[in-house]
Coordinates of C-alpha atoms in Angstrom, one line a residue:
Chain A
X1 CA -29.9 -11.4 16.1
X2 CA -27.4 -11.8 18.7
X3 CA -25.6 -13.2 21.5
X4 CA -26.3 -11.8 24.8
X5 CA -23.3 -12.1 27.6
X6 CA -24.7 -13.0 31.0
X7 CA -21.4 -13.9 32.6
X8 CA -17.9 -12.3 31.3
X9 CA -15.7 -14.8 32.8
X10 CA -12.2 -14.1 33.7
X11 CA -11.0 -12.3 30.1
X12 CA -13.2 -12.7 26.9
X13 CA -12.2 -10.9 24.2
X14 CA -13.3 -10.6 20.2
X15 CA -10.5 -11.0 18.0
X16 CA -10.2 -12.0 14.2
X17 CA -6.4 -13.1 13.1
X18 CA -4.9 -10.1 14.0
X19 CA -4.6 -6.5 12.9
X20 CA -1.4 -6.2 10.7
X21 CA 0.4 -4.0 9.0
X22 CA -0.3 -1.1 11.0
X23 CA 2.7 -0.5 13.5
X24 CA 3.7 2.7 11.5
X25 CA 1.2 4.2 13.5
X26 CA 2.0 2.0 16.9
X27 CA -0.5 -0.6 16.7
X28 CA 0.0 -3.6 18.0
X29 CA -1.1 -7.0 16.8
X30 CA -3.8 -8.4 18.9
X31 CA -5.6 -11.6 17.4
X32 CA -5.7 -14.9 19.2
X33 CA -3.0 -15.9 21.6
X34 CA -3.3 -19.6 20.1
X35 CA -4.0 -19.5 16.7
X36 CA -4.2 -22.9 16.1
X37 CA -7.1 -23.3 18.0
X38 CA -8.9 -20.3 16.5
X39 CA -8.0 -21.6 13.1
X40 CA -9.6 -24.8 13.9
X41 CA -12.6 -23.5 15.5
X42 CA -13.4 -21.5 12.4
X43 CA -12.6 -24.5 10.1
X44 CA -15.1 -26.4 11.9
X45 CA -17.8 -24.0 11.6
X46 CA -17.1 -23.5 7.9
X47 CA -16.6 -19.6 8.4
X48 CA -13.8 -17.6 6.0
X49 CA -10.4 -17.7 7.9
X50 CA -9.9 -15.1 10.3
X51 CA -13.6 -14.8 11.2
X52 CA -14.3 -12.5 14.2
X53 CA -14.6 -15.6 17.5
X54 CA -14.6 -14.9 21.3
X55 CA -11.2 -15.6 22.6
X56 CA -11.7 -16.9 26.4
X57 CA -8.9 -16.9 28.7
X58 CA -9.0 -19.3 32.2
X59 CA -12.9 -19.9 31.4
X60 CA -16.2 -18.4 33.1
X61 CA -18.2 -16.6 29.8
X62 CA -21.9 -17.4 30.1
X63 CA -23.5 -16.6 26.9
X64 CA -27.2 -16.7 26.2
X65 CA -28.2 -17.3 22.2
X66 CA -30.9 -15.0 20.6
X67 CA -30.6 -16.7 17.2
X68 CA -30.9 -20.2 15.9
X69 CA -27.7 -20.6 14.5
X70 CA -24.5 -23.5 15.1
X71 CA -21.4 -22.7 17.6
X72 CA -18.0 -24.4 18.0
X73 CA -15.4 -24.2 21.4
X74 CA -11.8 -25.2 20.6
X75 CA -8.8 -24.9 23.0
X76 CA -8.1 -25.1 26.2
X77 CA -10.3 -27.8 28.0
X78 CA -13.0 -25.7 29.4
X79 CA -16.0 -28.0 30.0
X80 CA -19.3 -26.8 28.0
X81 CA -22.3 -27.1 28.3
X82 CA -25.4 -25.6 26.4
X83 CA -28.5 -25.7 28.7
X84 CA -26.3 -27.4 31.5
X85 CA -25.9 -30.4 29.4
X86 CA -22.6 -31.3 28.7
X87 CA -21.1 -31.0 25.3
X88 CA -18.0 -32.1 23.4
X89 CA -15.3 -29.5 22.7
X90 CA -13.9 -29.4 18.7
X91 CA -17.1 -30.3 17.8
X92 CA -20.4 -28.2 15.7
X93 CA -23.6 -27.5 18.0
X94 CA -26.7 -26.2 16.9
X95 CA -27.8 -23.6 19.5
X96 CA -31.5 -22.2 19.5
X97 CA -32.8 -19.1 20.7
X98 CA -32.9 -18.7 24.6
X99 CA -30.3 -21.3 24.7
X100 CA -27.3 -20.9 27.7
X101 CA -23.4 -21.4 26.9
X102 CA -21.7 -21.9 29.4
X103 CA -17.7 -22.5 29.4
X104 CA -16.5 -23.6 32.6
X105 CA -12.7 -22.6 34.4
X106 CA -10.2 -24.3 32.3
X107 CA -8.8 -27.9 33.4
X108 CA -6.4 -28.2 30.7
X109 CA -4.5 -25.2 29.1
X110 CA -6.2 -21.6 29.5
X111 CA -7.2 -20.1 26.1
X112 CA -10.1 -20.9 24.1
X113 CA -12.1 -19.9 21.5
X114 CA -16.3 -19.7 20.9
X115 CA -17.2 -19.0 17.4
X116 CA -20.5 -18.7 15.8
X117 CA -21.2 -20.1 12.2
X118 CA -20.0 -16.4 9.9
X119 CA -18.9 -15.3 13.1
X120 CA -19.7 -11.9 14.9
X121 CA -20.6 -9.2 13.5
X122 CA -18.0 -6.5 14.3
X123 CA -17.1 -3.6 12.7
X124 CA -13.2 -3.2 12.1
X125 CA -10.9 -0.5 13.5
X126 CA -7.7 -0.6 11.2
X127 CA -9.0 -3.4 9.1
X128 CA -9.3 -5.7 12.3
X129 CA -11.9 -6.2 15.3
X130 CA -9.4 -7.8 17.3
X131 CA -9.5 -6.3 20.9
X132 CA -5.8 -5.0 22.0
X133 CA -7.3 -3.4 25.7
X134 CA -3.9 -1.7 26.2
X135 CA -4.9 0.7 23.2
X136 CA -8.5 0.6 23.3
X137 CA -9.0 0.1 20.0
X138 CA -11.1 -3.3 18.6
X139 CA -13.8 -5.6 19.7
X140 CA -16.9 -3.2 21.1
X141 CA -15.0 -0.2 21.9
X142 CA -11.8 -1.8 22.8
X143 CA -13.5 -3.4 26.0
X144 CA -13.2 -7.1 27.0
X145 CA -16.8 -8.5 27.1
X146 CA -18.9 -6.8 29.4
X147 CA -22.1 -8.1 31.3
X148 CA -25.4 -7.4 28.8
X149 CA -23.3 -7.1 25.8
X150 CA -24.9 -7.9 22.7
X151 CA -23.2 -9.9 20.4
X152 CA -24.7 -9.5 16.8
X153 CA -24.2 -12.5 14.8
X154 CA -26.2 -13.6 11.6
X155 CA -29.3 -16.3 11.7
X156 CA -27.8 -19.6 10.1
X157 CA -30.1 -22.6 9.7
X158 CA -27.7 -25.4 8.2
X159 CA -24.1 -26.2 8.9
X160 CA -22.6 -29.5 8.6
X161 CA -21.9 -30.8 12.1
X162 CA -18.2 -31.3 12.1
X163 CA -15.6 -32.0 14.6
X164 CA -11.9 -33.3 15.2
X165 CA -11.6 -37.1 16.2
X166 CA -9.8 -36.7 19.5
X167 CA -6.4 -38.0 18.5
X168 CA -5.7 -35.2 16.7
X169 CA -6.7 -32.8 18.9
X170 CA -3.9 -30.8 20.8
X171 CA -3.0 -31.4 24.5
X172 CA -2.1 -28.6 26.5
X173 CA 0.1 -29.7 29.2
X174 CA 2.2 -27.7 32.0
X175 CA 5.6 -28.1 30.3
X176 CA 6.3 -26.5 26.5
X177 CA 9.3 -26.5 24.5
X178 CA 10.1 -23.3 22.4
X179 CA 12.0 -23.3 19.5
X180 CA 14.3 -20.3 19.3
X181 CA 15.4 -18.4 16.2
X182 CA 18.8 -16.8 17.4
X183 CA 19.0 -13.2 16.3
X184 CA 18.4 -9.2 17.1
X185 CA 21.2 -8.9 20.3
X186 CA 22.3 -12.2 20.2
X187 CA 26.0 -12.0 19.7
X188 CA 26.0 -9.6 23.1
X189 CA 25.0 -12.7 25.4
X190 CA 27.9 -15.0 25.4
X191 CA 28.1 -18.7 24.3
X192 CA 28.1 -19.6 28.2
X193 CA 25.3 -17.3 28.5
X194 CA 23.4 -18.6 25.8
X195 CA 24.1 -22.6 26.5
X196 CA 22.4 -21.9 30.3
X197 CA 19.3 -20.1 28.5
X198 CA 19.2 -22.9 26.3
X199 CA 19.8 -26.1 28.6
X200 CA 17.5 -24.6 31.5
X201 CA 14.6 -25.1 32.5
X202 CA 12.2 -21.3 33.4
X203 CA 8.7 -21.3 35.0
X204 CA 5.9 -18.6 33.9
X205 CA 5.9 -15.7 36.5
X206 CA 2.5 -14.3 38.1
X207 CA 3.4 -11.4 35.1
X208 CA 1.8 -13.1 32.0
X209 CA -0.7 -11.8 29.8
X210 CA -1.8 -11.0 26.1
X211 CA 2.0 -8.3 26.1
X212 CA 4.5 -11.0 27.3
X213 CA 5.3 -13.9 29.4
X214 CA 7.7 -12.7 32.2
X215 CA 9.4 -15.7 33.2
X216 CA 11.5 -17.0 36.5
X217 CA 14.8 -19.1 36.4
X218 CA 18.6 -18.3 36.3
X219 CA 19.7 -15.4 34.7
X220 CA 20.7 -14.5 31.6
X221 CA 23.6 -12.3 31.5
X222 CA 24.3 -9.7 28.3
X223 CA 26.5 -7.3 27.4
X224 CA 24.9 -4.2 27.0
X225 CA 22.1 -3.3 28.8
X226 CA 19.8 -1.2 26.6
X227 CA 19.4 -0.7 23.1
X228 CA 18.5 2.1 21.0
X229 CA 14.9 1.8 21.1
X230 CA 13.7 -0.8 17.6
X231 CA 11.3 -2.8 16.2
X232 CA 9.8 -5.8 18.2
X233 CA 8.7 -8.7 16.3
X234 CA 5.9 -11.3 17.4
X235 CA 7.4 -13.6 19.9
X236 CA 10.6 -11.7 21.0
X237 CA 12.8 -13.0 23.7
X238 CA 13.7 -9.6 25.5
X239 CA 16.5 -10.3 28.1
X240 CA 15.9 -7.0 30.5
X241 CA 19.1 -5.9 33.6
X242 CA 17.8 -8.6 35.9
X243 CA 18.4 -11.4 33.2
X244 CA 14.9 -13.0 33.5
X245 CA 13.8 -13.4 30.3
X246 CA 10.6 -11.7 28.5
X247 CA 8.3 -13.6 25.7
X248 CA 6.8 -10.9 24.3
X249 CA 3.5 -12.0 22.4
X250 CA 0.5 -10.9 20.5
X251 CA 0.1 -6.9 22.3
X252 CA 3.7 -6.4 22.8
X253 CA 4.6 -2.7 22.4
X254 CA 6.0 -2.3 19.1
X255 CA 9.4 -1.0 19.6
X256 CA 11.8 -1.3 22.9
X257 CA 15.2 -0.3 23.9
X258 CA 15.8 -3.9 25.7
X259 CA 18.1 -6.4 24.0
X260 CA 16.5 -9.9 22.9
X261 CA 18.5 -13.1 22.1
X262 CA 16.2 -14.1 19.2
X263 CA 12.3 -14.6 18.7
X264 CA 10.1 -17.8 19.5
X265 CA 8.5 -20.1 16.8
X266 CA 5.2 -19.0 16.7
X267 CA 3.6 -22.8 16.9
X268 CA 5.4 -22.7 20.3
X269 CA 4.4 -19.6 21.6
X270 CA 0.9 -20.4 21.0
X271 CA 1.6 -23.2 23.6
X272 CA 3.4 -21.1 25.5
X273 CA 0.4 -18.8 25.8
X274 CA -1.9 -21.6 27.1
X275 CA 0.6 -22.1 29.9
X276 CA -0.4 -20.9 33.8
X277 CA 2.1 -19.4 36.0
X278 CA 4.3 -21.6 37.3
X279 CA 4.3 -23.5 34.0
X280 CA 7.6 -24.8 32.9
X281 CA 9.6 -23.6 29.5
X282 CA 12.6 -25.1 27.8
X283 CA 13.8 -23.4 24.9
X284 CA 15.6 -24.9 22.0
X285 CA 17.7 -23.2 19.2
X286 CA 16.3 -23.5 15.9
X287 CA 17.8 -22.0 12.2
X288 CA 16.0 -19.5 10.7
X289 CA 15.6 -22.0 8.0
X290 CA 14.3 -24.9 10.4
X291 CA 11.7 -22.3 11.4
X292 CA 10.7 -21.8 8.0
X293 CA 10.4 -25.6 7.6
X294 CA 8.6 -26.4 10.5
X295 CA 5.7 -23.6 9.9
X296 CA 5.2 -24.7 6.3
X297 CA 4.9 -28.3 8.0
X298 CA 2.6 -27.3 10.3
X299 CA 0.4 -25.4 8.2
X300 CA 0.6 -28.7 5.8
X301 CA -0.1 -30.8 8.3
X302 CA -3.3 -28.4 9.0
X303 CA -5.2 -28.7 6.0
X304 CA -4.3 -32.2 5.4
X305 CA -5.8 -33.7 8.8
X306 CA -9.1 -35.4 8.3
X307 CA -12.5 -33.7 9.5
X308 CA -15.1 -36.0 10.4
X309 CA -18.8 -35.2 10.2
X310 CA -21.6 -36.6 12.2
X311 CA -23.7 -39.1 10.2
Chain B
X1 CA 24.5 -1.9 7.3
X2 CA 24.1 -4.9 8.9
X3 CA 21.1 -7.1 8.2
X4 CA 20.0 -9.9 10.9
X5 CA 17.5 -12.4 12.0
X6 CA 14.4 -11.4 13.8
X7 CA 12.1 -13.4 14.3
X8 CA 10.7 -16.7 11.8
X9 CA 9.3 -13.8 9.3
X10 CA 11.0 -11.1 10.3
X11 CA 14.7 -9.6 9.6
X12 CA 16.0 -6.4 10.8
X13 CA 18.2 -4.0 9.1
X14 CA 21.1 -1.5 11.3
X15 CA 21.6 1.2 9.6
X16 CA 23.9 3.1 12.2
X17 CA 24.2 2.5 16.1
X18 CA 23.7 6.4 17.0
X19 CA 20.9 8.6 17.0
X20 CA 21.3 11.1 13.6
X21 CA 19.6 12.9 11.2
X22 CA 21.5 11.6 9.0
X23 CA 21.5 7.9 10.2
X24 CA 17.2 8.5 10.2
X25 CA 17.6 9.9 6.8
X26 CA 19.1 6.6 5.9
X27 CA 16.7 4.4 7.3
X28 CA 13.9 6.5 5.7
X29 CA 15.6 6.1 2.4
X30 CA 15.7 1.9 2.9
X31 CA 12.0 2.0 3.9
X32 CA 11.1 3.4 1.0
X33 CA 13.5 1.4 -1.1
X34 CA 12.4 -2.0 0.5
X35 CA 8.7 -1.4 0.3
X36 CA 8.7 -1.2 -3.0
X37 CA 10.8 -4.2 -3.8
X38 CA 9.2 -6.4 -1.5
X39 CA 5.6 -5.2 -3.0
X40 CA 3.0 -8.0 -1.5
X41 CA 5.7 -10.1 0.4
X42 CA 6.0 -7.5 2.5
X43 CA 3.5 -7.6 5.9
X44 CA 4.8 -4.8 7.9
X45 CA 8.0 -2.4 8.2
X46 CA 9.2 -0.8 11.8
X47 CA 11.1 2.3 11.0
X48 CA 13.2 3.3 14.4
X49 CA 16.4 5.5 15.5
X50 CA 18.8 3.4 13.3
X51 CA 16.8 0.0 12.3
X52 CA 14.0 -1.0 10.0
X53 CA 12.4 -4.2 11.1
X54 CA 11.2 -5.8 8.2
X55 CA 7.8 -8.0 8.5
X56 CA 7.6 -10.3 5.6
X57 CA 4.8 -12.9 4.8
X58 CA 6.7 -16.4 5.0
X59 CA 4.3 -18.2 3.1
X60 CA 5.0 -16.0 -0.5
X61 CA 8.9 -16.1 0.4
X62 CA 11.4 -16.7 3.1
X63 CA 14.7 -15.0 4.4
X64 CA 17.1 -16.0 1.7
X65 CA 14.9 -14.1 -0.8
X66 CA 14.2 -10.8 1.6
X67 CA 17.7 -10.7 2.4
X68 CA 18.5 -11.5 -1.8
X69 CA 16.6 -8.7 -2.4
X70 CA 16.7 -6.1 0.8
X71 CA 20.9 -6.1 0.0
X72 CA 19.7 -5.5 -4.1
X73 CA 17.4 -2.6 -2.8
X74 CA 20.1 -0.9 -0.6
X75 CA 23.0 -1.1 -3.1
X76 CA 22.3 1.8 -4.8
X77 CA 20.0 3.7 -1.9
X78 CA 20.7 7.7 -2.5
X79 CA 20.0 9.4 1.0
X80 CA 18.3 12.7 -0.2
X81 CA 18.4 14.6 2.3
X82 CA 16.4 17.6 1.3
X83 CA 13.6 17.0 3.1
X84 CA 11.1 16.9 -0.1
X85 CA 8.9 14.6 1.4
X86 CA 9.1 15.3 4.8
X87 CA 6.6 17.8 6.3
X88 CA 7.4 20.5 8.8
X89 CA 4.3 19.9 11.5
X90 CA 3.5 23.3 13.6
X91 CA 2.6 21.3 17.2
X92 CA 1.3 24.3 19.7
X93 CA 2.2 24.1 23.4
X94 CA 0.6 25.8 26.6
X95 CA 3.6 26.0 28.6
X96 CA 3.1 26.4 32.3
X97 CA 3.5 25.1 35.6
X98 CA -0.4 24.7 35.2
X99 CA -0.1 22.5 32.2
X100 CA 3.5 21.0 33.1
X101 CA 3.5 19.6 36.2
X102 CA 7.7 19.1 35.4
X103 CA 8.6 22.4 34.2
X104 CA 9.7 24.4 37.7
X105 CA 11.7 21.1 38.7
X106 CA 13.4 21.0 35.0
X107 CA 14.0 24.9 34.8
X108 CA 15.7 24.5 38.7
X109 CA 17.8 21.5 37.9
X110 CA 18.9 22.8 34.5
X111 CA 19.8 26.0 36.1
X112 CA 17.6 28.2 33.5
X113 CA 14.4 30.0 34.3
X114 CA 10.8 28.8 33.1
X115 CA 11.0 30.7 30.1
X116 CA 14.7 29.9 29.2
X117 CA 13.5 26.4 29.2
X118 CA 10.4 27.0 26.6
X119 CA 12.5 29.5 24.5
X120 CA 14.8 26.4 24.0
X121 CA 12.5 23.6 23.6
X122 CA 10.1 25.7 21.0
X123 CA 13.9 27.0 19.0
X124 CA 14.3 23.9 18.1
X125 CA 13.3 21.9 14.8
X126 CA 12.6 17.9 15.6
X127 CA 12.5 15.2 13.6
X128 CA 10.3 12.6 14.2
X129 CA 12.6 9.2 14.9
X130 CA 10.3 6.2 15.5
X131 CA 6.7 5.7 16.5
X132 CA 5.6 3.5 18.8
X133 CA 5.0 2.6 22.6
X134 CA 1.6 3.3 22.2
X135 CA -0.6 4.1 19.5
X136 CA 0.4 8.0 18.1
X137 CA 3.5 8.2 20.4
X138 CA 6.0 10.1 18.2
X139 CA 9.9 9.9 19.6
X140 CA 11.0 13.2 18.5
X141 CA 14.7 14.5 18.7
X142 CA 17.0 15.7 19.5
X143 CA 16.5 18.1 22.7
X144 CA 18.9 20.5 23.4
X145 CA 21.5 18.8 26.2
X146 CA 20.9 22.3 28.5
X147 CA 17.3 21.0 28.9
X148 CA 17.5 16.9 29.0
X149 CA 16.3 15.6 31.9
X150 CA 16.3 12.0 32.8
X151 CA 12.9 9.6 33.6
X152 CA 11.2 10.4 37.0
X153 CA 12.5 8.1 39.2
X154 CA 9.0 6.7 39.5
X155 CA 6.4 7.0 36.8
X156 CA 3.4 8.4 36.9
X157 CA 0.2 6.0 36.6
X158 CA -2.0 8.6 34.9
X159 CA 0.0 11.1 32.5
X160 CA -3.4 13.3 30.7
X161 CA -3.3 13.3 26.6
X162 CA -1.8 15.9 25.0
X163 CA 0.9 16.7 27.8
X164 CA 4.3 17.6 26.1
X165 CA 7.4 15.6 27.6
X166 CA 11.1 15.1 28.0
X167 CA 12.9 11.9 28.6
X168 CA 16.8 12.5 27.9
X169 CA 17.1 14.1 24.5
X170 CA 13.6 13.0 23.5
X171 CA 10.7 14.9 23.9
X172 CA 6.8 13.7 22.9
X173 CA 3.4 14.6 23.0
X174 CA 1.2 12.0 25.1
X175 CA -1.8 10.8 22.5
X176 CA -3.5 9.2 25.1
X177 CA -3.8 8.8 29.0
X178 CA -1.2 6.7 29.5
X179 CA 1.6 5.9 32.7
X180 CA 4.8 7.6 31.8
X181 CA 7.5 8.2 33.4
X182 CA 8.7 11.6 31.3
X183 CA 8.9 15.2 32.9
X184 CA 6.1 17.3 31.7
X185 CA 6.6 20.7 30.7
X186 CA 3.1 21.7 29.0
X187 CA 0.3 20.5 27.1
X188 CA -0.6 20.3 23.1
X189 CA -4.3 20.7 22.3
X190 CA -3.9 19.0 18.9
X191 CA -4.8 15.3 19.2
X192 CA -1.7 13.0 18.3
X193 CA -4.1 9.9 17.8
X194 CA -7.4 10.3 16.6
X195 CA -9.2 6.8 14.7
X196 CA -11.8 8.9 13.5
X197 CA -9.6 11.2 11.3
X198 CA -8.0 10.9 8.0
X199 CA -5.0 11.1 8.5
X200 CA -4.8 9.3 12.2
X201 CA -1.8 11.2 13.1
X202 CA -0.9 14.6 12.2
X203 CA 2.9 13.3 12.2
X204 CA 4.9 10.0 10.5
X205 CA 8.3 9.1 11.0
X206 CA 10.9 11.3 9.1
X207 CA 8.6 14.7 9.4
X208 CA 10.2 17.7 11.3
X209 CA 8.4 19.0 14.4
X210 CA 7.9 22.8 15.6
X211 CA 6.8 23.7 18.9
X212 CA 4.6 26.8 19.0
X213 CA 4.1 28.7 22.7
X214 CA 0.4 29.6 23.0
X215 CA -1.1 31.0 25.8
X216 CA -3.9 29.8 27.9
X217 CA -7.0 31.6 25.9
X218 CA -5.4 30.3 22.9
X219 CA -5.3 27.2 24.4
X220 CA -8.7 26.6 25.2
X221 CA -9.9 28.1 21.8
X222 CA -8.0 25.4 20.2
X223 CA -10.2 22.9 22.5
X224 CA -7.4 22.2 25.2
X225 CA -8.5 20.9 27.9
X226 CA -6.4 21.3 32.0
X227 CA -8.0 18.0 33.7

């Protein structure tokens, strides 16, 4: 029982909520780029948290059902349709065997996720299957999705057929503001310095994928210009010699010698990450204590919005 | 010891701003110190040169208490530095032009012959400072100043595993094809990174490094492979 992939689309990758505690050994990370939308995708179906879901970037994955069982596609806005008939996003399907799935090139955003009611079956490399390519480790054999790959997934015969009234679903548009917690280097970019990295606006360079966001605008001076090589958290802002600044995200190399004004909120980056190049990014300070706030909020505000079920 | 803010769950701890055994002693010793008080709050710890980035899980605690109880944790940290814990890790090297593609260039620039260059690099007794870059890459250090050698100018895009490296006063064994831009002097049969085994690295950060010459049957026989 399975899902068969006729079309890989741009970048399809497995990934369950990350693979943590493990950079010890130099792993990285990996798990989905916006997690809000893979949380919600697996809330929907009814899986555990963290339950292994296709994480499609810029759109294109054909996928052919061999199982009766129920999907859900949250995320970017990547028309689908199952048997060319067009279906809502956020929403429960039941799929039957020899049924197609077909996500379309994103219109809105560029990540988003497919899961399957209890998910695919993947076994777990360092307690994960999320795919991190870079290191080959994850998913099936560290690959992205490959043409004829086969999918295993359980037979599941009733789920209720949820979905997120459209008000509260998130818009991805082509301009995100990032909240900043000030820290690592920080006191080695100047208050000028740090008032133009905070009052301008940047655009996402060609140079963005599942390590970083490179991005474009004016320059960010500092005073050193390398580091003894430390630890890199999720969402560090590395400011390398040519002052452009780095976003480093979910396969970011563990440890770096570059110095980094502070690390992005994770609720933005996720937007961030759903950005295409030439996307626009303004970055606001925020306490470490204001971060603190505003994750609690959000993950209150999560498990308090209402689901709604069909009939 | 300065502690500072890293990220929305993360704080990271200077222990030093040089590279030292005795500074990597130190942030051994707070690893070990911090891990333990932290117990379940704790998500992940990044052990470097002179920092420990500490991961913690802000939905048990936040900052305040991690930094409450990181300072309680360090105030009475004893840096043994016997070395009881640490393991001394035998690495063996095929030296050679064959297997070092960097090792006539390094011997010419550093004025030394071929074999002045391994007798120096295998004499001495690393410690391992930080892992990371890539999965299994061990920074070990310090090299002998006669035989540091700065990056290539431009880096290779295909560097073969197991080939043995200096960058500076660093030297590494490659776990895995990778691009690198460090001047290769030979080639360790003994995998770095292996998923499969228990444990997944034959090194961790703190352990002292030998490098062993072997020759090129004894190479092989150890299941090196020149590709």
């Amino acid at each position: 029982m399975s899902f068969r992939v006729v079309q890989t689309g741009i970048l399809s990758l497995l990934q369950d909520s990350g693979r943590m505690g493990q950079h010890r050994i130099g792993l990285t990370n990996g798990g989905p780029l916006d997690p809000v939308a893979f949380n919600w995708c697996n809330r929907l179906l009814q899986n555990t948290a963290g339950t292994t879901a296709i994480e499609v970037s810029f759109g294109g994955l054909q996928l052919e059902a061999q199982v009766d069982t129920f999907i859900c596609v949250t995320g970017a806005l990547m028309p689908l349709r199952i048997n060319k008939v067009k279906k809502d996003l956020w929403r429960v399907h039941a799929v039957k065997a020899g049924d197609i799935v077909a996500l379309d090139f994103a219109e809105e955003g560029s990540r988003s996720y497919l899961g399957v009611a209890d998910g695919f079956q993947i076994e777990p490399s360092f307690g994960s299957t999320s795919t991190v390519m870079r290191e080959k480790i994850g998913g099936l054999n560290g690959e992205p999705l490959q043409v004829n790959d086969s999918l295993p997934c359980a037979s599941v015969t009733q789920r209720r057929e949820l979905y997120l009234k459209r008000e509260h679903q998130p818009h991805y548009q082509d301009m995100v503001t990032v909240r900043v917690i000030p820290g690592y280097q920080e006191a080695h970019i100047s208050r000028v310095q740090q008032r133009l990295f905070f009052s301008q606006a940047y655009t996402v360079s060609q140079n963005c994928d599942r390590m970083g966001y490179r991005l474009e605008g004016p320059p960010i001076s500092c005073d050193i210009e390398g580091i003894l090589s430390e630890g890199i958290c999720y969402g560090a802002i590395q400011i390398p010699a040519d002052g452009q600044p780095i976003v480093l995200l979910n396969d970011r190399q563990t440890i770096g010698g570059y110095p980094k004004i502070g690390s992005a909120l994770s609720l933005d980056a996720a937007h961030l990450a759903q950005l295409k190049p030439g996307g626009t990014v303004h970055f606001a300070p925020i306490s470490h204590h204001g971060a603190h706030n505003a994750l609690h909020l959000a993950a209150s505000f999560y498990n308090r919005l209402p689901i709604s079920e069909l009939n | 010891m300065t502690l500072h803010s890293a990220g929305e769950n993360a704080l990271i701890l200077y222990l030093g701003d040089e590279t030292s055994a005795e500074v990597s002693a130190r942030v051994q010793a707070a690893a070990t110190a911090i891990e333990s008080a932290l117990g379940a709050e704790l998500v992940d710890l990044v052990p470097s040169y002179a920092s420990l980035l500490i991961i913690y899980d802000a939905f048990l605690t936040d900052h305040l208490h991690v930094r409450a109880k990181v300072h309680k944790a360090l105030a009475n940290l004893e840096t043994t530095e016997s070395g009881a814990e640490a393991s001394t890790v035998v690495l063996p090297v095929y030296y050679a032009p064959e297997s070092g593609e960097d090792l006539e260039a390094l011997a010419d620039r550093a004025k030394l012959s071929v074999d002045d260059v391994i007798q120096i690099h295998s004499q001495m007794e690393y410690r391992v400072y930080a892992i990371g870059f890539a999965p299994g890459f061990a920074y070990l250090g310090e090299v002998d100043p006669r035989i540091a050698a700065p990056r290539l100018t431009t880096p290779r895009t295909k560097v073969p595993r197991g080939a043995v490296a200096i960058a500076d006063r660093q030297t590494a064994v490659y776990p895995a094809v990778s691009p690198g831009g460090w001047n290769l002097i030979g080639r360790c049969p003994i995998r770095m990174f292996n998923p499969q085994s228990n444990p997944t690295m034959p090194v961790s950060v703190g352990d002292r490094v030998r490098f062993e010459p072997i020759d090129r049957q004894r190479f092989f026989d150890l299941g090196g492979e020149l590709s």
